Short mmCIF file of C-alpha atoms and ligand atoms in Angstrom, two decimals:
data_model
loop_
_atom_site.label_atom_id
_atom_site.label_comp_id
_atom_site.label_asym_id
_atom_site.label_seq_id
_atom_site.Cartn_x
_atom_site.Cartn_y
_atom_site.Cartn_z
CA MET A 1 -50.56 22.77 71.20
CA PRO A 2 -48.22 22.31 68.86
CA ALA A 3 -45.88 25.48 68.36
CA GLU A 4 -46.46 27.24 64.99
CA GLN A 5 -42.86 27.39 64.18
CA VAL A 6 -39.63 26.39 65.66
CA THR A 7 -36.01 27.80 64.29
CA VAL A 8 -32.90 25.05 64.91
CA LYS A 9 -29.25 25.58 64.52
CA ALA A 10 -27.31 22.81 64.37
CA PRO A 11 -23.42 22.10 63.40
CA ALA A 12 -21.20 20.59 61.15
CA THR A 13 -19.79 17.58 62.55
CA SER A 14 -16.30 15.38 61.67
CA ALA A 15 -16.82 11.61 61.57
CA ASN A 16 -14.02 9.35 62.51
CA LEU A 17 -10.89 11.42 63.73
CA GLY A 18 -8.79 8.82 62.16
CA PRO A 19 -8.47 5.26 64.31
CA GLY A 20 -12.45 5.96 65.51
CA PHE A 21 -14.22 4.73 62.10
CA ASP A 22 -17.89 5.19 62.45
CA VAL A 23 -17.32 5.32 65.92
CA PHE A 24 -15.84 8.73 66.93
CA GLY A 25 -17.58 11.93 66.22
CA ILE A 26 -16.89 15.64 67.02
CA ALA A 27 -19.47 18.66 66.72
CA LEU A 28 -17.63 22.17 65.37
CA GLU A 29 -18.62 25.40 66.43
CA GLN A 30 -18.95 26.33 62.86
CA PRO A 31 -20.02 26.13 60.35
CA SER A 32 -23.58 25.42 61.20
CA ASP A 33 -27.05 24.82 59.41
CA LYS A 34 -30.50 26.65 60.51
CA VAL A 35 -33.57 25.25 59.99
CA VAL A 36 -37.31 26.46 60.20
CA LEU A 37 -39.98 24.57 60.38
CA THR A 38 -43.58 25.79 59.93
CA ALA A 39 -46.25 23.99 60.61
CA ILE A 40 -48.80 23.07 57.47
CA ARG A 41 -51.83 21.89 56.63
CA GLN A 42 -50.52 18.89 54.87
CA GLY A 43 -47.66 17.31 53.12
CA VAL A 44 -43.74 17.80 53.74
CA LYS A 45 -42.42 20.42 52.05
CA ILE A 46 -39.11 21.37 51.51
CA GLN A 47 -37.35 24.69 50.52
CA ILE A 48 -33.12 24.82 50.98
CA SER A 49 -31.12 28.43 50.70
CA GLY A 50 -27.60 29.00 51.34
CA ILE A 51 -24.08 27.61 50.72
CA GLY A 52 -24.43 24.45 47.64
CA ALA A 53 -28.43 24.41 48.18
CA ARG A 54 -28.98 23.85 44.26
CA THR A 55 -27.39 20.30 44.69
CA ILE A 56 -29.81 19.05 46.94
CA SER A 57 -32.90 17.17 46.11
CA LEU A 58 -36.07 19.10 47.39
CA THR A 59 -38.12 16.09 47.03
CA PRO A 60 -38.60 14.74 50.70
CA GLU A 61 -37.91 10.92 50.32
CA LYS A 62 -34.91 11.94 48.61
CA ASN A 63 -33.43 14.31 51.16
CA THR A 64 -32.57 13.81 54.75
CA ALA A 65 -34.75 16.51 56.33
CA GLY A 66 -37.53 14.97 54.89
CA LEU A 67 -36.51 11.85 55.60
CA VAL A 68 -36.17 12.52 59.38
CA ALA A 69 -39.35 14.69 59.11
CA LYS A 70 -41.87 11.62 57.55
CA ALA A 71 -40.59 9.56 59.61
CA MET A 72 -41.38 11.39 62.46
CA ILE A 73 -44.99 12.39 61.20
CA ASN A 74 -45.62 8.87 60.66
CA ASP A 75 -45.13 7.29 64.37
CA PHE A 76 -45.82 10.05 66.04
CA LYS A 77 -48.97 10.40 64.37
CA LEU A 78 -49.17 14.08 63.97
CA LYS A 79 -51.63 15.22 62.64
CA THR A 80 -50.26 18.11 60.45
CA GLY A 81 -47.36 18.91 57.50
CA LEU A 82 -44.38 20.64 57.75
CA HIS A 83 -42.95 23.24 55.85
CA ILE A 84 -38.98 22.91 56.29
CA HIS A 85 -36.85 25.88 55.13
CA VAL A 86 -33.06 24.79 55.19
CA GLU A 87 -30.32 27.76 55.29
CA LYS A 88 -27.60 25.71 54.54
CA GLY A 89 -23.75 26.48 55.89
CA VAL A 90 -22.22 23.12 56.33
CA PHE A 91 -21.27 22.71 52.46
CA PRO A 92 -22.63 19.51 51.34
CA GLY A 93 -20.64 16.31 50.30
CA LYS A 94 -17.30 17.29 51.87
CA GLY A 95 -17.01 15.53 54.64
CA LEU A 96 -17.98 17.84 57.46
CA GLY A 97 -21.46 16.19 58.31
CA SER A 98 -23.88 18.68 56.21
CA SER A 99 -26.75 16.09 55.66
CA ALA A 100 -26.47 15.30 59.60
CA ALA A 101 -26.66 18.49 60.67
CA SER A 102 -30.00 19.41 58.35
CA ALA A 103 -31.19 15.40 60.03
CA ALA A 104 -30.49 16.74 63.69
CA ALA A 105 -32.11 19.94 63.03
CA VAL A 106 -35.07 18.39 61.97
CA ALA A 107 -35.29 15.30 64.44
CA VAL A 108 -34.69 18.68 67.73
CA GLY A 109 -37.16 20.72 65.84
CA ILE A 110 -39.98 18.07 65.97
CA ASN A 111 -39.35 17.02 69.21
CA THR A 112 -39.83 20.97 70.69
CA MET A 113 -42.73 21.87 68.43
CA PHE A 114 -44.63 19.01 69.52
CA ASP A 115 -43.14 18.13 72.58
CA LEU A 116 -42.86 14.84 71.90
CA GLY A 117 -40.21 14.10 74.81
CA LEU A 118 -37.80 12.49 73.31
CA ASN A 119 -34.28 11.55 74.75
CA SER A 120 -31.04 12.40 72.75
CA LYS A 121 -30.74 8.54 71.81
CA GLN A 122 -34.44 8.77 69.96
CA LEU A 123 -33.28 11.97 68.58
CA ILE A 124 -30.10 10.28 67.51
CA GLU A 125 -31.99 7.22 65.67
CA TYR A 126 -34.66 9.76 63.58
CA ALA A 127 -31.64 11.73 62.35
CA ALA A 128 -29.35 8.77 61.56
CA LYS A 129 -32.61 7.98 59.23
CA GLY A 130 -31.70 10.57 57.13
CA GLU A 131 -27.89 9.48 56.76
CA ILE A 132 -29.71 7.19 54.10
CA ALA A 133 -30.30 10.16 51.11
CA SER A 134 -26.57 10.72 51.29
CA ALA A 135 -24.88 7.92 52.38
CA GLY A 136 -26.97 4.90 51.68
CA SER A 137 -26.30 3.54 55.31
CA GLU A 138 -27.48 4.99 58.78
CA HIS A 139 -24.43 5.35 60.46
CA ALA A 140 -24.40 7.29 63.44
CA ASP A 141 -21.36 8.81 64.16
CA ASN A 142 -21.93 12.48 62.14
CA VAL A 143 -25.53 12.66 63.78
CA SER A 144 -25.20 11.64 67.20
CA ALA A 145 -22.07 14.98 67.58
CA ALA A 146 -24.81 16.52 65.51
CA VAL A 147 -27.43 15.79 68.27
CA CYS A 148 -25.29 15.69 71.43
CA GLY A 149 -22.32 18.15 71.05
CA ASN A 150 -18.86 17.60 71.59
CA PHE A 151 -17.16 14.69 71.65
CA VAL A 152 -19.24 11.36 70.94
CA LEU A 153 -18.38 7.86 70.78
CA ILE A 154 -20.69 4.79 69.41
CA ARG A 155 -20.41 2.09 71.77
CA SER A 156 -22.92 0.01 70.26
CA TYR A 157 -25.31 0.17 67.11
CA HIS A 158 -27.53 -2.46 67.95
CA PRO A 159 -28.76 -1.02 70.75
CA LEU A 160 -27.36 2.59 70.00
CA GLU A 161 -25.27 3.33 73.07
CA ILE A 162 -23.73 6.78 72.94
CA ILE A 163 -21.10 8.17 75.44
CA ASN A 164 -20.97 11.99 74.97
CA LEU A 165 -17.65 13.79 76.89
CA GLU A 166 -16.90 17.11 76.58
CA CYS A 167 -13.39 17.85 74.82
CA PRO A 168 -10.52 19.75 76.62
CA LYS A 169 -11.04 23.71 76.33
CA ASP A 170 -7.52 23.84 74.54
CA MET A 171 -8.40 21.93 71.62
CA GLU A 172 -8.91 23.60 68.32
CA LEU A 173 -9.24 22.17 65.58
CA ALA A 174 -8.27 23.20 62.27
CA ILE A 175 -10.32 22.76 59.36
CA ALA A 176 -8.94 22.84 55.11
CA MET A 177 -12.50 22.09 52.88
CA PRO A 178 -11.08 21.30 49.31
CA LYS A 179 -12.61 23.54 46.45
CA MET A 180 -13.71 20.46 44.01
CA ILE A 181 -16.61 18.71 43.04
CA THR A 182 -17.54 15.47 44.99
CA PRO A 183 -19.72 13.03 43.36
CA PRO A 184 -23.07 12.62 44.82
CA ASN A 185 -22.74 9.01 46.23
CA LYS A 186 -19.24 10.28 46.76
CA THR A 187 -19.60 8.59 50.75
CA GLU A 188 -20.57 5.45 49.51
CA LYS A 189 -17.70 5.55 46.84
CA ALA A 190 -15.37 5.89 49.90
CA ARG A 191 -16.79 3.19 51.50
CA ALA A 192 -16.54 1.22 49.06
CA VAL A 193 -12.57 1.54 48.99
CA ILE A 194 -12.27 0.01 52.61
CA PRO A 195 -10.65 -3.32 53.27
CA LYS A 196 -12.96 -5.98 54.60
CA LEU A 197 -10.07 -7.64 56.25
CA VAL A 198 -7.53 -6.55 58.77
CA PRO A 199 -4.79 -7.63 59.47
CA LEU A 200 -3.97 -8.60 63.22
CA GLU A 201 -0.66 -5.89 63.60
CA LYS A 202 -3.40 -3.52 61.88
CA HIS A 203 -5.76 -4.14 64.36
CA VAL A 204 -3.71 -4.04 67.14
CA HIS A 205 -2.27 -0.76 66.34
CA ASN A 206 -5.61 0.88 65.69
CA ILE A 207 -7.14 0.01 69.30
CA GLY A 208 -4.36 1.32 70.74
CA LYS A 209 -5.08 4.64 68.84
CA VAL A 210 -8.69 4.59 69.54
CA ALA A 211 -8.15 3.57 73.13
CA ALA A 212 -6.00 6.33 73.88
CA MET A 213 -8.44 8.54 72.34
CA ALA A 214 -10.97 7.59 74.25
CA ALA A 215 -9.00 8.33 77.37
CA GLY A 216 -7.90 11.58 76.26
CA PHE A 217 -11.17 13.23 76.23
CA ALA A 218 -12.02 11.19 79.54
CA ILE A 219 -9.45 13.00 81.48
CA GLY A 220 -9.28 16.45 79.21
CA ASP A 221 -5.96 15.87 77.61
CA VAL A 222 -5.50 17.42 73.86
CA ASP A 223 -1.91 16.20 73.59
CA ILE A 224 -2.86 12.83 74.47
CA ILE A 225 -5.82 12.94 71.88
CA GLY A 226 -4.59 14.71 69.15
CA GLN A 227 -1.12 12.71 68.47
CA SER A 228 -3.54 9.34 68.87
CA MET A 229 -5.44 10.77 66.09
CA ILE A 230 -3.61 8.20 63.70
CA ASP A 231 -5.28 5.20 61.23
CA GLY A 232 -3.25 2.57 59.73
CA ILE A 233 -6.57 0.68 58.56
CA VAL A 234 -9.29 3.33 56.78
CA GLU A 235 -7.51 6.42 55.87
CA PRO A 236 -4.39 4.71 53.74
CA ALA A 237 -7.29 3.04 51.65
CA ARG A 238 -9.04 6.54 51.18
CA ALA A 239 -5.96 8.99 50.83
CA SER A 240 -5.78 8.16 47.17
CA LEU A 241 -9.06 9.74 46.81
CA ILE A 242 -7.95 13.38 48.11
CA PRO A 243 -5.71 15.27 46.16
CA GLY A 244 -2.75 16.51 48.14
CA TYR A 245 -3.49 14.26 50.80
CA SER A 246 0.14 13.75 51.69
CA LYS A 247 1.61 17.64 51.74
CA VAL A 248 -1.78 18.88 54.06
CA ARG A 249 -1.06 15.92 56.34
CA GLU A 250 2.92 16.93 56.32
CA ASN A 251 2.01 20.55 56.20
CA ALA A 252 -0.46 20.16 59.30
CA LEU A 253 2.29 18.49 61.19
CA ASN A 254 5.25 21.22 60.34
CA ALA A 255 3.01 24.00 61.47
CA GLY A 256 2.29 22.63 64.74
CA ALA A 257 -1.21 20.26 64.72
CA LEU A 258 -0.76 17.49 67.17
CA GLY A 259 -2.48 14.68 64.37
CA VAL A 260 -4.06 15.80 61.44
CA THR A 261 -6.99 13.14 59.28
CA ILE A 262 -9.62 12.94 56.72
CA SER A 263 -13.05 14.18 57.82
CA GLY A 264 -15.42 11.88 57.63
CA ALA A 265 -15.34 10.29 54.23
CA GLY A 266 -13.85 13.65 52.96
CA PRO A 267 -12.52 15.34 51.06
CA THR A 268 -12.21 18.31 53.96
CA MET A 269 -8.70 17.81 56.24
CA ILE A 270 -9.06 17.97 59.99
CA ALA A 271 -5.99 18.78 62.70
CA ILE A 272 -6.10 18.84 66.39
CA VAL A 273 -4.43 21.93 67.86
CA ASN A 274 -3.28 22.55 71.31
CA ARG A 275 -3.99 26.63 71.02
CA LYS A 276 -1.33 26.63 74.39
CA THR A 277 1.06 25.41 72.00
CA GLY A 278 0.12 26.03 68.60
CA ASP A 279 -1.48 28.26 66.49
CA THR A 280 -4.45 27.36 64.76
CA ALA A 281 -4.92 29.43 62.05
CA LYS A 282 -1.54 29.10 61.04
CA VAL A 283 -2.17 25.59 61.03
CA ALA A 284 -5.21 25.66 58.15
CA ALA A 285 -2.92 27.88 56.24
CA ALA A 286 -0.15 25.24 55.80
CA MET A 287 -2.96 22.64 55.01
CA ARG A 288 -4.50 24.97 52.93
CA GLU A 289 -1.01 25.42 50.78
CA GLY A 290 -0.78 21.75 50.78
CA PHE A 291 -4.25 21.40 48.76
CA LEU A 292 -2.57 24.46 46.47
CA SER A 293 0.34 21.78 45.53
CA ALA A 294 -2.27 20.00 44.12
CA GLY A 295 -3.88 22.50 42.23
CA TYR A 296 -6.89 22.82 44.20
CA ASP A 297 -7.89 26.06 46.34
CA SER A 298 -9.45 25.47 50.27
CA ASN A 299 -11.93 26.87 52.49
CA ALA A 300 -9.22 26.88 55.41
CA PHE A 301 -10.33 28.34 59.11
CA ALA A 302 -9.64 28.05 62.48
CA THR A 303 -12.56 26.67 64.73
CA LYS A 304 -13.56 24.89 68.06
CA PRO A 305 -15.52 22.19 69.34
CA GLY A 306 -19.09 22.56 69.56
CA LYS A 307 -22.83 22.33 71.05
CA GLY A 308 -25.59 20.29 69.86
CA ALA A 309 -28.32 21.24 67.68
CA CYS A 310 -30.54 23.69 69.99
CA VAL A 311 -33.77 25.65 69.25
CA VAL A 312 -33.07 29.25 68.67
CA GLU A 313 -37.09 30.21 68.53
CA MET A 314 -40.01 29.64 68.83
CA LYS A 315 -43.38 31.01 67.79
CA LYS A 316 -46.35 29.56 69.52
N1 HSE B 401 -18.18 7.29 58.84
C1 HSE B 401 -18.42 7.65 58.34
C2 HSE B 401 -17.51 7.17 57.27
C3 HSE B 401 -18.34 9.37 57.78
O1 HSE B 401 -16.34 7.63 56.97
O2 HSE B 401 -17.45 7.25 55.91
C4 HSE B 401 -18.90 9.52 56.55
O3 HSE B 401 -19.62 10.74 56.76
#
């Protein structure tokens, strides 16, 4: 017997972490989305409340959560409909994996509700279908982190292969999310500016950084991770899309961040701090000042790596 109602909490995530474009992702302790799935007779009905709710389509085919639900209902021939109530905690369109949080929550929720027994990889594949609604591409960096938690590395897309690692316990993250209006196709636009060809020396620079970051996670060294978070390929192309980018970077590093980069496709910026040697709230405040210098206020806060989407309540 399927459960009548399942409530899932899924985290905000930050994709790329500098050099790991479309490959690295990290789950944040906060903010998060809460999704309540209720079995109904037929169809997929979507209700959205919370931060930025009015900007999101309620049409299932144009909505992250709706796309995931429809795919799973169809593939598993589920003889039911679903009411999906998304309580947004992750602001849409800011580069913190808002659509991925909702998509991961629905995949994990339906898996539990109907006892489908799917593994993380299968859940990620379903959640990635939801990314079409927001980015027009099935990149899986945000959804992988939203499903698995902590740090993820996509070592192959076809077939999908993920490596999921714990984060060092001293690792903290400073986030500054500028209060600016972003277009609905923001991610597509931010992907359109990326160079198609990369000079060999830039490639060598980036693989050095990306390899060092992966090694840093493997040995649990936050300093190596943070100091290696430098991207010479995608980030320079996207910097001009973010007002105050250079000042936010400079301020974060001067305030004690080990590294700072664009979160996903932006405009949010994220910095890594070793809590033993730095003050994460101070770094976040310095990043806020950076955005202010360009005329934009921001929500700036300190957080930590967090766990993946999980069921918090179930009614049989
Ligand atoms: N890796 C993707 C990008 C994340 O940077 O375009 C977008 O959410």
